[in-house]
PDB file of C-alpha atoms and ligand atoms in Angstrom:
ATOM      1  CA  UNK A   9     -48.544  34.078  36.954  1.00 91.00           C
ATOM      2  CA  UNK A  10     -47.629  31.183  39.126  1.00 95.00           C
ATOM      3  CA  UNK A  11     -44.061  29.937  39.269  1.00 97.00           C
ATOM      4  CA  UNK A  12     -43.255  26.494  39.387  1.00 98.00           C
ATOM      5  CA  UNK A  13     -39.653  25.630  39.996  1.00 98.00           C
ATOM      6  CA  UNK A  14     -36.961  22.850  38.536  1.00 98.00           C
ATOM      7  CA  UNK A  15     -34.182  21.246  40.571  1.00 98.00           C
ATOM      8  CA  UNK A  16     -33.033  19.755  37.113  1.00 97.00           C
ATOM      9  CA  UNK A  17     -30.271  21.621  36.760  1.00 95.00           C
ATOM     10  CA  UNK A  18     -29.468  23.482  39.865  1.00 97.00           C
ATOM     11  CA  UNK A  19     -25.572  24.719  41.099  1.00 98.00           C
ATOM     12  CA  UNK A  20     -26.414  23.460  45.351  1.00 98.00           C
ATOM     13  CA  UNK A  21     -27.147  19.846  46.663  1.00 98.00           C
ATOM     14  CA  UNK A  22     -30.345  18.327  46.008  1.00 98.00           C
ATOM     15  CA  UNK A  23     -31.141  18.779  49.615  1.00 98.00           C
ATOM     16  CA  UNK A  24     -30.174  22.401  49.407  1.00 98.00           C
ATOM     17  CA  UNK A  25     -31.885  22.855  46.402  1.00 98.00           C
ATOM     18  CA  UNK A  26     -35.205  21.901  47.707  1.00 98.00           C
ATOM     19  CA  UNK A  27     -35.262  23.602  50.953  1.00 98.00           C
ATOM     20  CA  UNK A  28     -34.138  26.485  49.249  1.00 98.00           C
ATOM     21  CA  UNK A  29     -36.935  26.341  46.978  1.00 98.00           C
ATOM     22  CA  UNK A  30     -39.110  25.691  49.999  1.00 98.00           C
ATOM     23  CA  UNK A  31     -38.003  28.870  51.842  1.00 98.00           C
ATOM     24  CA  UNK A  32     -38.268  31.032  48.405  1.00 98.00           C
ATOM     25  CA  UNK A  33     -42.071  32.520  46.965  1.00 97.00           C
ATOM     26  CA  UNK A  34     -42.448  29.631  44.448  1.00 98.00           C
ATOM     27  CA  UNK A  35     -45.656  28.244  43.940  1.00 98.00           C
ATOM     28  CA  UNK A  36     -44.611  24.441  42.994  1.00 98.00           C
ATOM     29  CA  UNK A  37     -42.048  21.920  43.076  1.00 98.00           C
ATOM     30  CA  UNK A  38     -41.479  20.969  39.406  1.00 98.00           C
ATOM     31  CA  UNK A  39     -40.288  17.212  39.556  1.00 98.00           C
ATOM     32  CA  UNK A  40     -38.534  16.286  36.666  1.00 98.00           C
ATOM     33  CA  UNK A  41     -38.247  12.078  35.918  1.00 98.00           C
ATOM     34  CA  UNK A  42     -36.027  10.934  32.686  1.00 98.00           C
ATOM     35  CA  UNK A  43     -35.370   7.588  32.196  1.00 98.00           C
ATOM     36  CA  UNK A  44     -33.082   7.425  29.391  1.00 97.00           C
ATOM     37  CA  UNK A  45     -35.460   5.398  27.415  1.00 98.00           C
ATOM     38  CA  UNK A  46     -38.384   8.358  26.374  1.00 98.00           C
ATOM     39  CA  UNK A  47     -35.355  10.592  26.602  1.00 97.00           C
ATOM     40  CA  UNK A  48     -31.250  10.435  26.999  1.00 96.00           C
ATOM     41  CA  UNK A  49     -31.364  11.377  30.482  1.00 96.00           C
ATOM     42  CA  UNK A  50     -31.829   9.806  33.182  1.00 97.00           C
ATOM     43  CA  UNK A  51     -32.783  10.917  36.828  1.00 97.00           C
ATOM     44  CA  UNK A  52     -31.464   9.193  39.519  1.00 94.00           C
ATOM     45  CA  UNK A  53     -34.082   9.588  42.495  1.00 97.00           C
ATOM     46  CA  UNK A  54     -33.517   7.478  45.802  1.00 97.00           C
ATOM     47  CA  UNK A  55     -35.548   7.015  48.771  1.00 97.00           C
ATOM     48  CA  UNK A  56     -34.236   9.646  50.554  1.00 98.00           C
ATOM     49  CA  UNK A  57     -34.861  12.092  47.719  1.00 98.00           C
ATOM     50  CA  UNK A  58     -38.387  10.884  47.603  1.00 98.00           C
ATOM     51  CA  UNK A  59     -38.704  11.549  51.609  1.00 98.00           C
ATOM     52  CA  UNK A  60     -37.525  15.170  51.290  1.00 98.00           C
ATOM     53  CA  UNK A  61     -39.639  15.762  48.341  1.00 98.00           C
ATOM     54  CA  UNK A  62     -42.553  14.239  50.108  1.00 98.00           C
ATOM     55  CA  UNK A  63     -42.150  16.046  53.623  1.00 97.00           C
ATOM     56  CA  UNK A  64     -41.405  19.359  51.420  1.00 97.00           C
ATOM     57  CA  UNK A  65     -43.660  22.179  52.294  1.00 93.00           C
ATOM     58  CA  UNK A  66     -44.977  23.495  48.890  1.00 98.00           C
ATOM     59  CA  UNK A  67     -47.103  21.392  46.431  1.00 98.00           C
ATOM     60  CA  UNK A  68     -45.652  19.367  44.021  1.00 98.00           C
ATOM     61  CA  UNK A  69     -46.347  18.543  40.525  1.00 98.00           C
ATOM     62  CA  UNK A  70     -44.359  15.432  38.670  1.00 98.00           C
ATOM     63  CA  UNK A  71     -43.710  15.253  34.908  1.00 98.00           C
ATOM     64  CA  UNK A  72     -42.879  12.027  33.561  1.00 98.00           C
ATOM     65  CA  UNK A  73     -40.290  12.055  30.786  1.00 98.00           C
ATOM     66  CA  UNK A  74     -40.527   8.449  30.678  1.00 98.00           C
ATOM     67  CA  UNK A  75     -42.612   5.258  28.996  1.00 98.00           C
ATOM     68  CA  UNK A  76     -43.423   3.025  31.389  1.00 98.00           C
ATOM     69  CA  UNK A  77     -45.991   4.981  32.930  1.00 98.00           C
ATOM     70  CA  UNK A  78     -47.707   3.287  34.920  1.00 98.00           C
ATOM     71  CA  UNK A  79     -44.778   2.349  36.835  1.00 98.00           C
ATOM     72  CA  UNK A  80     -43.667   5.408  37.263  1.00 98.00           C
ATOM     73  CA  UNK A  81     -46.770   6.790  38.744  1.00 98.00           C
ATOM     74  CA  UNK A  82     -46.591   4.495  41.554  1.00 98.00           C
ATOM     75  CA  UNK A  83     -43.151   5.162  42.417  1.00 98.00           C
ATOM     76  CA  UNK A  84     -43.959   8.787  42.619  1.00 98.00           C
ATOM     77  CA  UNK A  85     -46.970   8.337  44.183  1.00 98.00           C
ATOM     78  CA  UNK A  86     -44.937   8.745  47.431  1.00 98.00           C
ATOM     79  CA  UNK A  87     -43.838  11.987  47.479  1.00 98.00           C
ATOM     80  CA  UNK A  88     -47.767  12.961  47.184  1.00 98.00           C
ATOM     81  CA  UNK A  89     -47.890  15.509  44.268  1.00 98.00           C
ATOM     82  CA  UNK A  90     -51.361  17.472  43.396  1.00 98.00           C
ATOM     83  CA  UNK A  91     -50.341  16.912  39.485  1.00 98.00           C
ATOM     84  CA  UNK A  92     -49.056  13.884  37.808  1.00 98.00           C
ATOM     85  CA  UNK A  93     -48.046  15.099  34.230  1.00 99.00           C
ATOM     86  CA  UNK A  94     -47.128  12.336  31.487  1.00 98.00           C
ATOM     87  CA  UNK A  95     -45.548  13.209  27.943  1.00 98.00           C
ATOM     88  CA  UNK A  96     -48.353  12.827  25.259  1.00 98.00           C
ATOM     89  CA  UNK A  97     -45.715  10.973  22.907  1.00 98.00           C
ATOM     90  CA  UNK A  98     -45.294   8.363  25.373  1.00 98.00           C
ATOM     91  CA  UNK A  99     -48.336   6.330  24.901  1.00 97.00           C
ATOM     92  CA  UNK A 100     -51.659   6.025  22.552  1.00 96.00           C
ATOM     93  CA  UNK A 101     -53.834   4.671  25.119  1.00 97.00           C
ATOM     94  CA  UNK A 102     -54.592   8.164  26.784  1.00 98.00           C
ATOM     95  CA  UNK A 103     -57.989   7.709  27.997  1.00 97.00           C
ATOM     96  CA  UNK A 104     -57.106   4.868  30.138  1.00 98.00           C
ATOM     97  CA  UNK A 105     -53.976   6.950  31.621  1.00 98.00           C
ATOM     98  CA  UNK A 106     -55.838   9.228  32.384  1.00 98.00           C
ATOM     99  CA  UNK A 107     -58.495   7.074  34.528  1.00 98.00           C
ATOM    100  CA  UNK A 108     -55.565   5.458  36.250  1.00 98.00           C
ATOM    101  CA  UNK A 109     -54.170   8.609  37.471  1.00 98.00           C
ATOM    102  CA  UNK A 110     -57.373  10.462  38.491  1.00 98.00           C
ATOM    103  CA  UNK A 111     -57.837   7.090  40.450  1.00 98.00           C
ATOM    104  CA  UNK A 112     -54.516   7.670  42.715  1.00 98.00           C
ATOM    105  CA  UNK A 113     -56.617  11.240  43.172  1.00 98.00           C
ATOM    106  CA  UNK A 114     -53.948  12.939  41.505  1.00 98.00           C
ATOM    107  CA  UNK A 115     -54.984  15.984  38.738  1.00 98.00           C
ATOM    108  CA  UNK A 116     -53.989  14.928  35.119  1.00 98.00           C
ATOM    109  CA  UNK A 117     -50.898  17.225  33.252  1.00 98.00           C
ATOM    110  CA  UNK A 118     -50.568  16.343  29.477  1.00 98.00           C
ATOM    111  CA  UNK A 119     -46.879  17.537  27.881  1.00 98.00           C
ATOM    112  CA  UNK A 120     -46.585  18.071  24.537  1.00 98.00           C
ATOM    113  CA  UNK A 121     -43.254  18.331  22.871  1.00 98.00           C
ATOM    114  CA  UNK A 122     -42.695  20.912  20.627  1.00 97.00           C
ATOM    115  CA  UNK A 123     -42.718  18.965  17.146  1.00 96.00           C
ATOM    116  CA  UNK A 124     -46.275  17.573  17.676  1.00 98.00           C
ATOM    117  CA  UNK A 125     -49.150  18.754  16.200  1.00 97.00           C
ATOM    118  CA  UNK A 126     -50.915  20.357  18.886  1.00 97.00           C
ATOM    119  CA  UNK A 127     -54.367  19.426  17.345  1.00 96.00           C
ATOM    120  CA  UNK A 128     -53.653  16.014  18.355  1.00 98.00           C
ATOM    121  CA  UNK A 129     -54.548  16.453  22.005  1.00 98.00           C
ATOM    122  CA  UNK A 130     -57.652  18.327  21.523  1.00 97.00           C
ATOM    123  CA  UNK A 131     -60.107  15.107  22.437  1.00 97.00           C
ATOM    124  CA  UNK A 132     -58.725  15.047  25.926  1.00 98.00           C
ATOM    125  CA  UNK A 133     -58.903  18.891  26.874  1.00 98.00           C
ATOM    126  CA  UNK A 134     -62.220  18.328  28.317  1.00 98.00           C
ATOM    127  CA  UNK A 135     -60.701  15.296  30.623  1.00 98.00           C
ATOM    128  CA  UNK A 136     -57.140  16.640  32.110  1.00 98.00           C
ATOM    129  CA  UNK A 137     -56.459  19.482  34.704  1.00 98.00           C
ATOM    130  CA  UNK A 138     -53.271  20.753  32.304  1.00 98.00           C
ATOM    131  CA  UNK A 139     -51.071  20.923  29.518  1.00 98.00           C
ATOM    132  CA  UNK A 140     -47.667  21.437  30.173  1.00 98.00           C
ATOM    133  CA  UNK A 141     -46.269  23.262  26.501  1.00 98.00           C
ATOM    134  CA  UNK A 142     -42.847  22.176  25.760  1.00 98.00           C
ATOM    135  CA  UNK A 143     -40.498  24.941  25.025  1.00 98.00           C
ATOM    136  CA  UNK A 144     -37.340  22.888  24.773  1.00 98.00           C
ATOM    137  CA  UNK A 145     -36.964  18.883  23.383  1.00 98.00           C
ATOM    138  CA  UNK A 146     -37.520  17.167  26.834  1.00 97.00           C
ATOM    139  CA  UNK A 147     -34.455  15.892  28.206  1.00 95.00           C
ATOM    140  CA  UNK A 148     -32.299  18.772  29.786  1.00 94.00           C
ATOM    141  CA  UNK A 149     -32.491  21.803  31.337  1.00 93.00           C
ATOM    142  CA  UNK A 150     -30.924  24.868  30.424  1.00 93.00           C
ATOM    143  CA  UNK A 151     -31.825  24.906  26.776  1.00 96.00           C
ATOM    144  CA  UNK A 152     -32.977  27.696  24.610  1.00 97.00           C
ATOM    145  CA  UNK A 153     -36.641  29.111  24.516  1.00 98.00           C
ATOM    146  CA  UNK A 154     -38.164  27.874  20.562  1.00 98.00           C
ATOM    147  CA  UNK A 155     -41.088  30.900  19.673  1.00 97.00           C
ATOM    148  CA  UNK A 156     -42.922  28.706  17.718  1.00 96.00           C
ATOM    149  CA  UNK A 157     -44.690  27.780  21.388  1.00 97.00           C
ATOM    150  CA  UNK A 158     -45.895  31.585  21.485  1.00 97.00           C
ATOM    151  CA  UNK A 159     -48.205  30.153  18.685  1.00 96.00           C
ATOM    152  CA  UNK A 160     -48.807  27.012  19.929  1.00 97.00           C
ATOM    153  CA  UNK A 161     -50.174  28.663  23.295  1.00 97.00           C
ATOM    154  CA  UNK A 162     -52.332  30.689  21.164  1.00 95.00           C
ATOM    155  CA  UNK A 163     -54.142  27.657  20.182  1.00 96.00           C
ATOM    156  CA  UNK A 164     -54.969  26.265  23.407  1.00 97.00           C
ATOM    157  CA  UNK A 165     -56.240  29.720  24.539  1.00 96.00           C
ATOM    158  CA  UNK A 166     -58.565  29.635  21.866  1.00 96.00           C
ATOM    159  CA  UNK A 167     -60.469  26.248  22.349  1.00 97.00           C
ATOM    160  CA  UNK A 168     -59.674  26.999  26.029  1.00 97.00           C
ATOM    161  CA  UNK A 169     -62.275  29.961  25.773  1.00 96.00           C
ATOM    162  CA  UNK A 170     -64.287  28.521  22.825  1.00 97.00           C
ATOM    163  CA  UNK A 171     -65.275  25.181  24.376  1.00 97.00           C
ATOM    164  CA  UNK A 172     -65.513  26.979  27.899  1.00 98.00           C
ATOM    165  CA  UNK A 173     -63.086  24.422  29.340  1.00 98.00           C
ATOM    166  CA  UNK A 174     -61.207  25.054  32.384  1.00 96.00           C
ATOM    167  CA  UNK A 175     -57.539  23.142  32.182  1.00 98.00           C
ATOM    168  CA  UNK A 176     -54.668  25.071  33.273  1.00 98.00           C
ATOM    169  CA  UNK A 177     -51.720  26.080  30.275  1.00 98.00           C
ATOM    170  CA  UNK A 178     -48.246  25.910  32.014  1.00 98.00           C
ATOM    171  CA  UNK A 179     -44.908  25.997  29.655  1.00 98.00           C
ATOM    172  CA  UNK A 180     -41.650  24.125  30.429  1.00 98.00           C
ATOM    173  CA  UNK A 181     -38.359  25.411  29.394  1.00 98.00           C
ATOM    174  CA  UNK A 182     -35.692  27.615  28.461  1.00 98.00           C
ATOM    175  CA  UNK A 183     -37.728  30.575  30.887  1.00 98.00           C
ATOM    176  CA  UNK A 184     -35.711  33.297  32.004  1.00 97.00           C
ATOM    177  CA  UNK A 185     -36.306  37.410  32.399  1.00 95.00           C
ATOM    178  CA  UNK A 186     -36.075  37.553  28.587  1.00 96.00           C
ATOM    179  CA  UNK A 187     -38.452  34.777  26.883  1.00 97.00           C
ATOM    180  CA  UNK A 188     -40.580  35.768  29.931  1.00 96.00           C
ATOM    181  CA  UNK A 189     -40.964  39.155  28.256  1.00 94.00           C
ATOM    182  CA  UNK A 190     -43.102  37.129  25.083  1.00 95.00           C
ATOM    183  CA  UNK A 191     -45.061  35.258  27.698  1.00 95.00           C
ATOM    184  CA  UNK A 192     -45.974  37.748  30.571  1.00 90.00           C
ATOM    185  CA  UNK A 193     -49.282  39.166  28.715  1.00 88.00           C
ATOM    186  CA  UNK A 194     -50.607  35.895  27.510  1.00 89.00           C
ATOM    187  CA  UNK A 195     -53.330  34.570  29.687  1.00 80.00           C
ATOM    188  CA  UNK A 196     -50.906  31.501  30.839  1.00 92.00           C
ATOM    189  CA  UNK A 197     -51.275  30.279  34.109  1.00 95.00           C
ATOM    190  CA  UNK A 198     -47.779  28.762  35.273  1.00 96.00           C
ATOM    191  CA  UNK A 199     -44.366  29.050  34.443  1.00 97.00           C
ATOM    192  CA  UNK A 200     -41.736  26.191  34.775  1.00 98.00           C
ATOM    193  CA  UNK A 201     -38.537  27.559  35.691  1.00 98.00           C
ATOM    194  CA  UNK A 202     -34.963  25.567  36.004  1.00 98.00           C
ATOM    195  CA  UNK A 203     -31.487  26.949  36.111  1.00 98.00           C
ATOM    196  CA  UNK A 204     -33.143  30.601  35.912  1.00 98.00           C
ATOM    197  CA  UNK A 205     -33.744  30.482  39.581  1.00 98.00           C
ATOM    198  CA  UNK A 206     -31.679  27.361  40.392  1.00 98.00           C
ATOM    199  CA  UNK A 207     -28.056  28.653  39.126  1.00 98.00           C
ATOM    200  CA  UNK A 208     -28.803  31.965  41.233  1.00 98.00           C
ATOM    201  CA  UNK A 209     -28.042  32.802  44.354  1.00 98.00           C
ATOM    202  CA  UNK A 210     -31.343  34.197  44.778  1.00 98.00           C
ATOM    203  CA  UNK A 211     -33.582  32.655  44.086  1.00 98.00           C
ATOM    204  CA  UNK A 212     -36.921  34.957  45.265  1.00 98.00           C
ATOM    205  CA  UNK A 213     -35.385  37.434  43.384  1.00 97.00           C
ATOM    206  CA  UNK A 214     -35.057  35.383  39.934  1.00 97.00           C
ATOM    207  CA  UNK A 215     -39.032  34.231  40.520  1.00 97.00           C
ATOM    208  CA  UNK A 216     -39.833  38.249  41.365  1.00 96.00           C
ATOM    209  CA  UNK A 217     -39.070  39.174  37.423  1.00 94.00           C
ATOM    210  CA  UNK A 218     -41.198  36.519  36.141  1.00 92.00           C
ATOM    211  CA  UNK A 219     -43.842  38.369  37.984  1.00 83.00           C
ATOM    212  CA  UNK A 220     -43.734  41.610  36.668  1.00 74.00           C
TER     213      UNK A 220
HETATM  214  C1  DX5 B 322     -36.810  19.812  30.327  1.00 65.27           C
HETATM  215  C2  DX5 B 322     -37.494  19.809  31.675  1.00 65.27           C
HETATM  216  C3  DX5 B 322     -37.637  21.183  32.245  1.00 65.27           C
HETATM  217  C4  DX5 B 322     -36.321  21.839  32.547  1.00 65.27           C
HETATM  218  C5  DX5 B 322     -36.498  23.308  32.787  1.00 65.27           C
HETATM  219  O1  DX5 B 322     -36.842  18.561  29.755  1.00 65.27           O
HETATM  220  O2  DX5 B 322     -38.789  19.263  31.576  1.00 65.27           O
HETATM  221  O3  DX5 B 322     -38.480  21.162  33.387  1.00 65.27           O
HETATM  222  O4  DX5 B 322     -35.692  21.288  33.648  1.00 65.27           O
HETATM  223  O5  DX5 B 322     -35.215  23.841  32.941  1.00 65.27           O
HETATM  224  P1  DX5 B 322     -34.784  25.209  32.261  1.00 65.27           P
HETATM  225  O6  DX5 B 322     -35.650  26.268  32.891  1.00 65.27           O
HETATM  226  O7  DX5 B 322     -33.350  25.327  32.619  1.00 65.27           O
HETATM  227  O8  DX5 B 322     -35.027  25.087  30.785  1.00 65.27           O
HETATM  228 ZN1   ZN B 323     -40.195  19.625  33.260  1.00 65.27          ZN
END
């Protein structure tokens, strides 16, 4: 399973953060954007954060906690990232979104929080590169792991294989050695991993045990 990892909520520098993550075996760069609008938060990024991102060695993939899509897909345009990942709950006009991202050749992620019905994003399975399962309410990192996603992953995996489709199931939050346990024999093909790895001070050896 690939790891992908969060500077959300990390105990070093931003700059640190990132080259650390650079120099370590993870797969991705997990960009996390929060505008205090779609959620509390809010993520400060400057143009200086965007350069390092965007002259950072692994791929990156960006998920928008945000409305204002559109806008926020241009900023982060930038930095370059293979996936551009929006929250399903912050728009209804989904096919267009989609269009507008595959046009900035970027793949399509579609988040789902954890209190919507997963059914609802079954017409656009056949048209976007991932889902991105919520673990956690979007909004902070270094919450705790809700099981009801063990089912909810379930489901995709089963129109995944019955509709032969070929988007990618990643899940996002509250990930350490011990919810990794419930996920490591599910056919899932990225973890999202925050202050597991980034409040370490090793960070190849957190990502190791979510291998195993
Ligand atoms: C939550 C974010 C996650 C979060 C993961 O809203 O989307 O990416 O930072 O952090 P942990 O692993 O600490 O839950
Ligand atoms: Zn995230």
């Amino acid at each position: 399973m690939e790891t992908s990892v969060s500077f959300l909520s990390s105990q070093y520098s931003f700059e640190k953060t990132i080259r650390l993550i650079n120099e370590s075996k993870a797969s991705y760069i997990h960009v996390d954007v929060m505008d205090g609008l779609f959620v509390n938060n809010v993520t400060p990024f400057n143009r200086n954060m965007l350069d390092i991102l965007k002259r950072s060695k692994k791929p990156k993939e960006v998920h928008l906690m945000t409305l204002h899509l559109k806008e926020f897909i241009d900023v982060f345009l930038c930095i370059e990232p293979e996936y551009m990942i929006y929250e399903f709950e912050a728009t209804t006009n989904h096919e267009n979104l989609i269009k507008y991202i595959k046009n900035k050749n970027c793949k399509v992620g579609m988040a789902i929080g954890p209190i919507t019905d997963i059914a609802l994003i079954e017409p656009y399975l056949k048209k976007i590169d991932m889902v991105l399962v919520m673990a956690v309410i979007p909004g902070y990192g270094g919450q705790k792991f809700l099981i009801e996603t063990l089912d909810r992953i379930a489901y995709l995996q089963k129109i995944r294989e019955e509709k032969r489709l070929d988007f990618l199931i990643q899940v996002d939050g509250g990930i350490n050695d011990k919810t990794y346990a419930y996920l490591k024999d599910l056919s899932l093909d990225r973890v999202v991993v925050g202050s597991y790895v980034c409040k370490s001070a090793n960070f190849d050896k957190q990502i190791e045990k979510l291998k195993v």
